[in-house]
mmCIF file of C-alpha atoms and ligand atoms in Angstrom:
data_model
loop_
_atom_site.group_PDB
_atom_site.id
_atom_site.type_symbol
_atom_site.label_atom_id
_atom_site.label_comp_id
_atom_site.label_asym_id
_atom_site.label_seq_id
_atom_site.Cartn_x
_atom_site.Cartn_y
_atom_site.Cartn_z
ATOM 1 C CA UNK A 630 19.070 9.871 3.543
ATOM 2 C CA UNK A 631 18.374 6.096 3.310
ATOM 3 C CA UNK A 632 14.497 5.667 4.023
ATOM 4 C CA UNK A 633 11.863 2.897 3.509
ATOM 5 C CA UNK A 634 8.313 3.597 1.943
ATOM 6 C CA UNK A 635 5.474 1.365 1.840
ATOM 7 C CA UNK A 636 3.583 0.897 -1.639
ATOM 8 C CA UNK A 637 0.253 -0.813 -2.391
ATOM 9 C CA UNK A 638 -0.710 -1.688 -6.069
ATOM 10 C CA UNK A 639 -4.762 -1.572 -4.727
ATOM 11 C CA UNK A 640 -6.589 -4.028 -6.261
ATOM 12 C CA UNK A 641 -7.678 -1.846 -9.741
ATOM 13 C CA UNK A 642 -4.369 -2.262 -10.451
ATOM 14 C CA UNK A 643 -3.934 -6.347 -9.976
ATOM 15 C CA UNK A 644 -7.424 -6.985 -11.409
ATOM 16 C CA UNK A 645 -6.295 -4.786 -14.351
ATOM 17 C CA UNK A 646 -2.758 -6.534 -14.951
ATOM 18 C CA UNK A 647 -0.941 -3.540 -14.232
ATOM 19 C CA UNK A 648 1.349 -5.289 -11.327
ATOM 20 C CA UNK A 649 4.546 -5.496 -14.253
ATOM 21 C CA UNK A 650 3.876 -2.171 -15.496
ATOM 22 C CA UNK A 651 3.970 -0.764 -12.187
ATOM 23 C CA UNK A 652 6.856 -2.320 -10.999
ATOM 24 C CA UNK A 653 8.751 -1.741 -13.885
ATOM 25 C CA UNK A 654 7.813 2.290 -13.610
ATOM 26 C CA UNK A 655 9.143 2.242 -9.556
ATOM 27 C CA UNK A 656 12.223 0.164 -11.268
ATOM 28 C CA UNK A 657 13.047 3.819 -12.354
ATOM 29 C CA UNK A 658 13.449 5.122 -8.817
ATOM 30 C CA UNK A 659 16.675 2.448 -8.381
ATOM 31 C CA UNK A 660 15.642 1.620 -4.793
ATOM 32 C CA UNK A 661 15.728 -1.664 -3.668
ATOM 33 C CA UNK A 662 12.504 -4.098 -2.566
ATOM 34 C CA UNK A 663 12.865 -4.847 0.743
ATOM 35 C CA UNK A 664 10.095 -6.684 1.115
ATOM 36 C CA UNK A 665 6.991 -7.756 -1.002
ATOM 37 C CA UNK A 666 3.826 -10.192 -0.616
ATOM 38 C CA UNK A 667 0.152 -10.033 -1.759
ATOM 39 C CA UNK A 668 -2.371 -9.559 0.716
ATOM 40 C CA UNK A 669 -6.355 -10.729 1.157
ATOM 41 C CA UNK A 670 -7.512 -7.460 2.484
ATOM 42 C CA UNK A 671 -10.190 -7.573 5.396
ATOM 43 C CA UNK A 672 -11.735 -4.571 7.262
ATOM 44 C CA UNK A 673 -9.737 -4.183 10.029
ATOM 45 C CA UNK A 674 -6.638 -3.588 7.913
ATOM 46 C CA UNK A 675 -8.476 -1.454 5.722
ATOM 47 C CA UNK A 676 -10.027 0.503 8.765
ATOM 48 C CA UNK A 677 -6.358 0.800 10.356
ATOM 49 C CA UNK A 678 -4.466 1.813 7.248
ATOM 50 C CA UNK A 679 -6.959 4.717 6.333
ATOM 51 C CA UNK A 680 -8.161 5.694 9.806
ATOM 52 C CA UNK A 681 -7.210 9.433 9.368
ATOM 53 C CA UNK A 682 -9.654 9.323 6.753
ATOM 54 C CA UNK A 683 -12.658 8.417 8.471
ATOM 55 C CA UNK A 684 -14.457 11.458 8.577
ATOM 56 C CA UNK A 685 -14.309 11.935 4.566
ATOM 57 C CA UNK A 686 -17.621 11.796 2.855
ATOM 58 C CA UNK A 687 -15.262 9.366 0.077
ATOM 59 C CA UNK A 688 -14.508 7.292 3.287
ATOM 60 C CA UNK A 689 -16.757 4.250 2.800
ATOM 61 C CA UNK A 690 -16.304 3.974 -0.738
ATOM 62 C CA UNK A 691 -12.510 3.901 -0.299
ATOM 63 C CA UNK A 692 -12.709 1.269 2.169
ATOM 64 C CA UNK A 693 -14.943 -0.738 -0.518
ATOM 65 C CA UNK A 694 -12.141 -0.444 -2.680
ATOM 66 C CA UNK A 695 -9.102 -0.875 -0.577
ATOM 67 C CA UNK A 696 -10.794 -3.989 0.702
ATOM 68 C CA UNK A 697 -11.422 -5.499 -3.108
ATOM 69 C CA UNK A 698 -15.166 -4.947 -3.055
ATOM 70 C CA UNK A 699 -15.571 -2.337 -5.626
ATOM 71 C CA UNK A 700 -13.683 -4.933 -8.285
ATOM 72 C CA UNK A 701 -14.394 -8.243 -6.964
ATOM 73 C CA UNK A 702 -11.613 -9.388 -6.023
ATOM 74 C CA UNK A 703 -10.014 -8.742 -1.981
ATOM 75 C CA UNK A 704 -5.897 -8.833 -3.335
ATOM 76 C CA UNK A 705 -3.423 -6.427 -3.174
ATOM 77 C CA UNK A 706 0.690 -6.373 -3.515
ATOM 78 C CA UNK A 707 2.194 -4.476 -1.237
ATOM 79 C CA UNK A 708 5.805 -3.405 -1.286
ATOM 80 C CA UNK A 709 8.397 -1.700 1.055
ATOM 81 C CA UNK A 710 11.304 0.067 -1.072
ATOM 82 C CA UNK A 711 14.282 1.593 0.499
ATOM 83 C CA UNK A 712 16.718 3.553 -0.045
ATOM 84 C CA UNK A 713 17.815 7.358 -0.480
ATOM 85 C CA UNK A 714 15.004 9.675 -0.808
ATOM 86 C CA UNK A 715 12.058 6.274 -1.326
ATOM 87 C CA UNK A 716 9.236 8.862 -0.329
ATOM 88 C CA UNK A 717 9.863 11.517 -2.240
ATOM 89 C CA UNK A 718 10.813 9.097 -5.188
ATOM 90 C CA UNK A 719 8.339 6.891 -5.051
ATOM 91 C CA UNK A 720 5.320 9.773 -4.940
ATOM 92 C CA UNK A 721 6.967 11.347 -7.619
ATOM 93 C CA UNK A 722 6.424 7.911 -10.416
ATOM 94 C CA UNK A 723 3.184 7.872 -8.755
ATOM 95 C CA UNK A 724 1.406 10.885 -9.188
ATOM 96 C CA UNK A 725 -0.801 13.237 -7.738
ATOM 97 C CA UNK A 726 -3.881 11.762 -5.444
ATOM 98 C CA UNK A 727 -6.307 12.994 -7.940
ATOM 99 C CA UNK A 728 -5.971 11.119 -11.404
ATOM 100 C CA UNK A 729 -7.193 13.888 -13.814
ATOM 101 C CA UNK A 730 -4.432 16.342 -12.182
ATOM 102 C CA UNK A 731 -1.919 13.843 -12.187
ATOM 103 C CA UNK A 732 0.974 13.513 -14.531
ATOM 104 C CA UNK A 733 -0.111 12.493 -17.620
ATOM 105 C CA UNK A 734 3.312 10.228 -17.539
ATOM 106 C CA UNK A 735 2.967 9.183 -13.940
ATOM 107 C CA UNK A 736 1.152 5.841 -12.622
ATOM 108 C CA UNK A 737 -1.598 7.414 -11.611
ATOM 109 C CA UNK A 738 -1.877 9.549 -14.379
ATOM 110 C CA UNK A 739 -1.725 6.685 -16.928
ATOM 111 C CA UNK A 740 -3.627 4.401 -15.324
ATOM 112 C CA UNK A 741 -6.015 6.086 -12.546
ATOM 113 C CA UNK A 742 -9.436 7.417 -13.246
ATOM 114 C CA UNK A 743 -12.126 9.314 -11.232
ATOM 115 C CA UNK A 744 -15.253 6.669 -10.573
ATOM 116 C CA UNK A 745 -18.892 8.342 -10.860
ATOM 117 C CA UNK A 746 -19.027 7.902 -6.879
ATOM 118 C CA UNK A 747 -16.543 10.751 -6.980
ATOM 119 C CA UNK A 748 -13.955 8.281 -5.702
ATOM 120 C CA UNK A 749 -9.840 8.244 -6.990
ATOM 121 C CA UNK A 750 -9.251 4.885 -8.153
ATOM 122 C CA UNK A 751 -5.640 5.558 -8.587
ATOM 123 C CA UNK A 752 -3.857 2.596 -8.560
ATOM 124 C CA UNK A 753 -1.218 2.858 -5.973
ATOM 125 C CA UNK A 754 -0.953 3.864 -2.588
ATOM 126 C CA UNK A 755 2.525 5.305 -1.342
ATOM 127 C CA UNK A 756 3.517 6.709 1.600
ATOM 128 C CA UNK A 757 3.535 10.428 2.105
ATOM 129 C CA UNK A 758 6.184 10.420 5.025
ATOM 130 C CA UNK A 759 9.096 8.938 7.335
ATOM 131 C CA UNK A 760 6.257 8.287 10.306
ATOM 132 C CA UNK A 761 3.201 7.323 8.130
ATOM 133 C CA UNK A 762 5.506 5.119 6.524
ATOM 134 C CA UNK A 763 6.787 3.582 9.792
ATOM 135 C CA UNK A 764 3.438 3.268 10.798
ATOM 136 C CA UNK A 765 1.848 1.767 7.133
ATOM 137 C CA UNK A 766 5.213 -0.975 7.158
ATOM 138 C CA UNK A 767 4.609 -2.244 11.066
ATOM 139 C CA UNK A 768 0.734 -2.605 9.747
ATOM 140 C CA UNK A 769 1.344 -4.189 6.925
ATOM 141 C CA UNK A 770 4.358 -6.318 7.807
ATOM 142 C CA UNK A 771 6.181 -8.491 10.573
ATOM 143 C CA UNK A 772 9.731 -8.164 11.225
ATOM 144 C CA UNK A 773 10.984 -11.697 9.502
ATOM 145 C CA UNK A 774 8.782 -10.166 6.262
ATOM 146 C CA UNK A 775 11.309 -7.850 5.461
ATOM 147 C CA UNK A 776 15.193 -8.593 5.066
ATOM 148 C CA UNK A 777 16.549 -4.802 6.446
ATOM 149 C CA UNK A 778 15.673 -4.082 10.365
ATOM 150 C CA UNK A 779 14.217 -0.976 9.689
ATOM 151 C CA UNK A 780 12.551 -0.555 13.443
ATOM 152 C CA UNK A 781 13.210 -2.066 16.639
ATOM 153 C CA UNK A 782 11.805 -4.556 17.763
ATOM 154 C CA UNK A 783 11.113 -7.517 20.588
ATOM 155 C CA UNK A 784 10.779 -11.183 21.896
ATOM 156 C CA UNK A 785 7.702 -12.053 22.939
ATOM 157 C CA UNK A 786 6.597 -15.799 24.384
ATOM 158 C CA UNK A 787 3.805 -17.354 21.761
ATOM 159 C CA UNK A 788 3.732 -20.769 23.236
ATOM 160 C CA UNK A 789 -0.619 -20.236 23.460
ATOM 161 C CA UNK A 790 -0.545 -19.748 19.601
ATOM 162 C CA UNK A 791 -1.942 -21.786 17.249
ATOM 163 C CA UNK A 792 -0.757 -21.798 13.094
ATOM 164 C CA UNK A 793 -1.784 -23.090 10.103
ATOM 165 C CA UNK A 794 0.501 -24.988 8.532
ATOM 166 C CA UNK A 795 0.680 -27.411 5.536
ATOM 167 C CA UNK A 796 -0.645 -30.282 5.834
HETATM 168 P P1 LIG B 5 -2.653 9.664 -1.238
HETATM 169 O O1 LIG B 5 -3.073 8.260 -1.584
HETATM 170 O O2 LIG B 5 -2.169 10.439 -2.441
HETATM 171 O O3 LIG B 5 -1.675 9.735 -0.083
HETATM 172 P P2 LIG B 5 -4.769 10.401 0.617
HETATM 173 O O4 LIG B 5 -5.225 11.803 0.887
HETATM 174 O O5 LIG B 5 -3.950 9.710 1.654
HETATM 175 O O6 LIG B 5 -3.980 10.443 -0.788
HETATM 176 O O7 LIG B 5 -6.070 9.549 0.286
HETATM 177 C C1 LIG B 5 -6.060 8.143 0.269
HETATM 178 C C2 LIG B 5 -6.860 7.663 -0.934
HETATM 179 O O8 LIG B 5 -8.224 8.106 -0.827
HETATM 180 C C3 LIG B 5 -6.395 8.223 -2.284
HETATM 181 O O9 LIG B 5 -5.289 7.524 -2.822
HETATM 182 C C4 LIG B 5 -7.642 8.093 -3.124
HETATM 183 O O10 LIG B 5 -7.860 6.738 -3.565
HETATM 184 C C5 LIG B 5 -8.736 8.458 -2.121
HETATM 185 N N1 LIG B 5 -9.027 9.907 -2.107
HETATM 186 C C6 LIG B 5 -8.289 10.884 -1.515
HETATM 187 N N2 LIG B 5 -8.852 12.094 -1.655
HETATM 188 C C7 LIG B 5 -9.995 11.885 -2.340
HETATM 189 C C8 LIG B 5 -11.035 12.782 -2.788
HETATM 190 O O11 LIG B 5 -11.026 14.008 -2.575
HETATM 191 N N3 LIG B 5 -12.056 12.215 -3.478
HETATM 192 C C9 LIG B 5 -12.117 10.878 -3.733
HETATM 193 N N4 LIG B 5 -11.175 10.000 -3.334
HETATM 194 C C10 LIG B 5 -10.113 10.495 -2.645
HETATM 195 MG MG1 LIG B 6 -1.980 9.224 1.889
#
């Protein structure tokens, strides 16, 4: 079945040059990039994206990370691939959650490592399912961002709006 799954190369990975070797690793899975942008990371994302986390003793250090602070630096790429089986696929290149345990030939086995806080710097995030990934693409992405309608969606009026625009 045709699905889409969101990916995040966190910001070990950009700060560590990894962005080719990654993509060229999920190149493997023959799905197709839907969409694709790098992202300044701020806390309310961060607090949105991992909320089911919260209540994880890891929890503040992972938002430290997600949000750029452990490494200096607030980027991340994030992704949506589609196509037959993306989750499944995708999770597969990427590796178990925990580094040490993962695959010594997946991303996260290759690249992750476990940081002295106790926290998984592991490179990627990917989602783990059809409605977290639903969820993780609407967050991360509006509907013009990505070239496939993957969800419904609606009109509304933003005449009150302002945008930045080039000068
Ligand atoms: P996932 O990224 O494999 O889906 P989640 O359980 O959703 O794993 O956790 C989100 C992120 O939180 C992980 O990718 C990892 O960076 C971190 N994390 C998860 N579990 C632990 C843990 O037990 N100790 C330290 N960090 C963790
Ligand atoms: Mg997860």
């Amino acid at each position: 079945m045709n699905e889409a799954t969101l990916v995040i190369i966190k910001p070990d990975g950009l700060k560590k040059s990894l962005t080719g070797n990654i993509l060229t690793r999920l190149s493997e899975t023959k799905l197709k990039i839907i969409g694709s942008k790098i992202v300044k990371v701020g806390e309310e994302l961060a607090h949105k994206h991992y909320h089911h986390l919260k209540n994880q003793a890891f929890y503040p250090e992972l938002i430290k990370y997600i949000t750029g602070r452990l490494h200096g630096d607030n980027r991340v790429m994030v992704l949506v691939y589609w196509g037959t089986g993306a989750i499944s696929k995708v999770r597969m290149i990427a590796g178990a959650t925990n580094p040490e345990e993962a695959d010594p030939v997946s991303i996260r086995g290759a690249y992750g490592r476990i940081l002295t806080t106790g926290l998984y710097e592991n490179v990627v995030h990917a989602s783990s399912d059809v409605e977290e990934a639903s969820r993780e693409i609407r967050l991360w992405f509006e509907p013009e961002e990505i070239v496939y309608e993957l969800y419904p969606t609606k009109e509304v009026k933003a005449e009150q709006k302002t945008k930045r625009v080039w000068e």
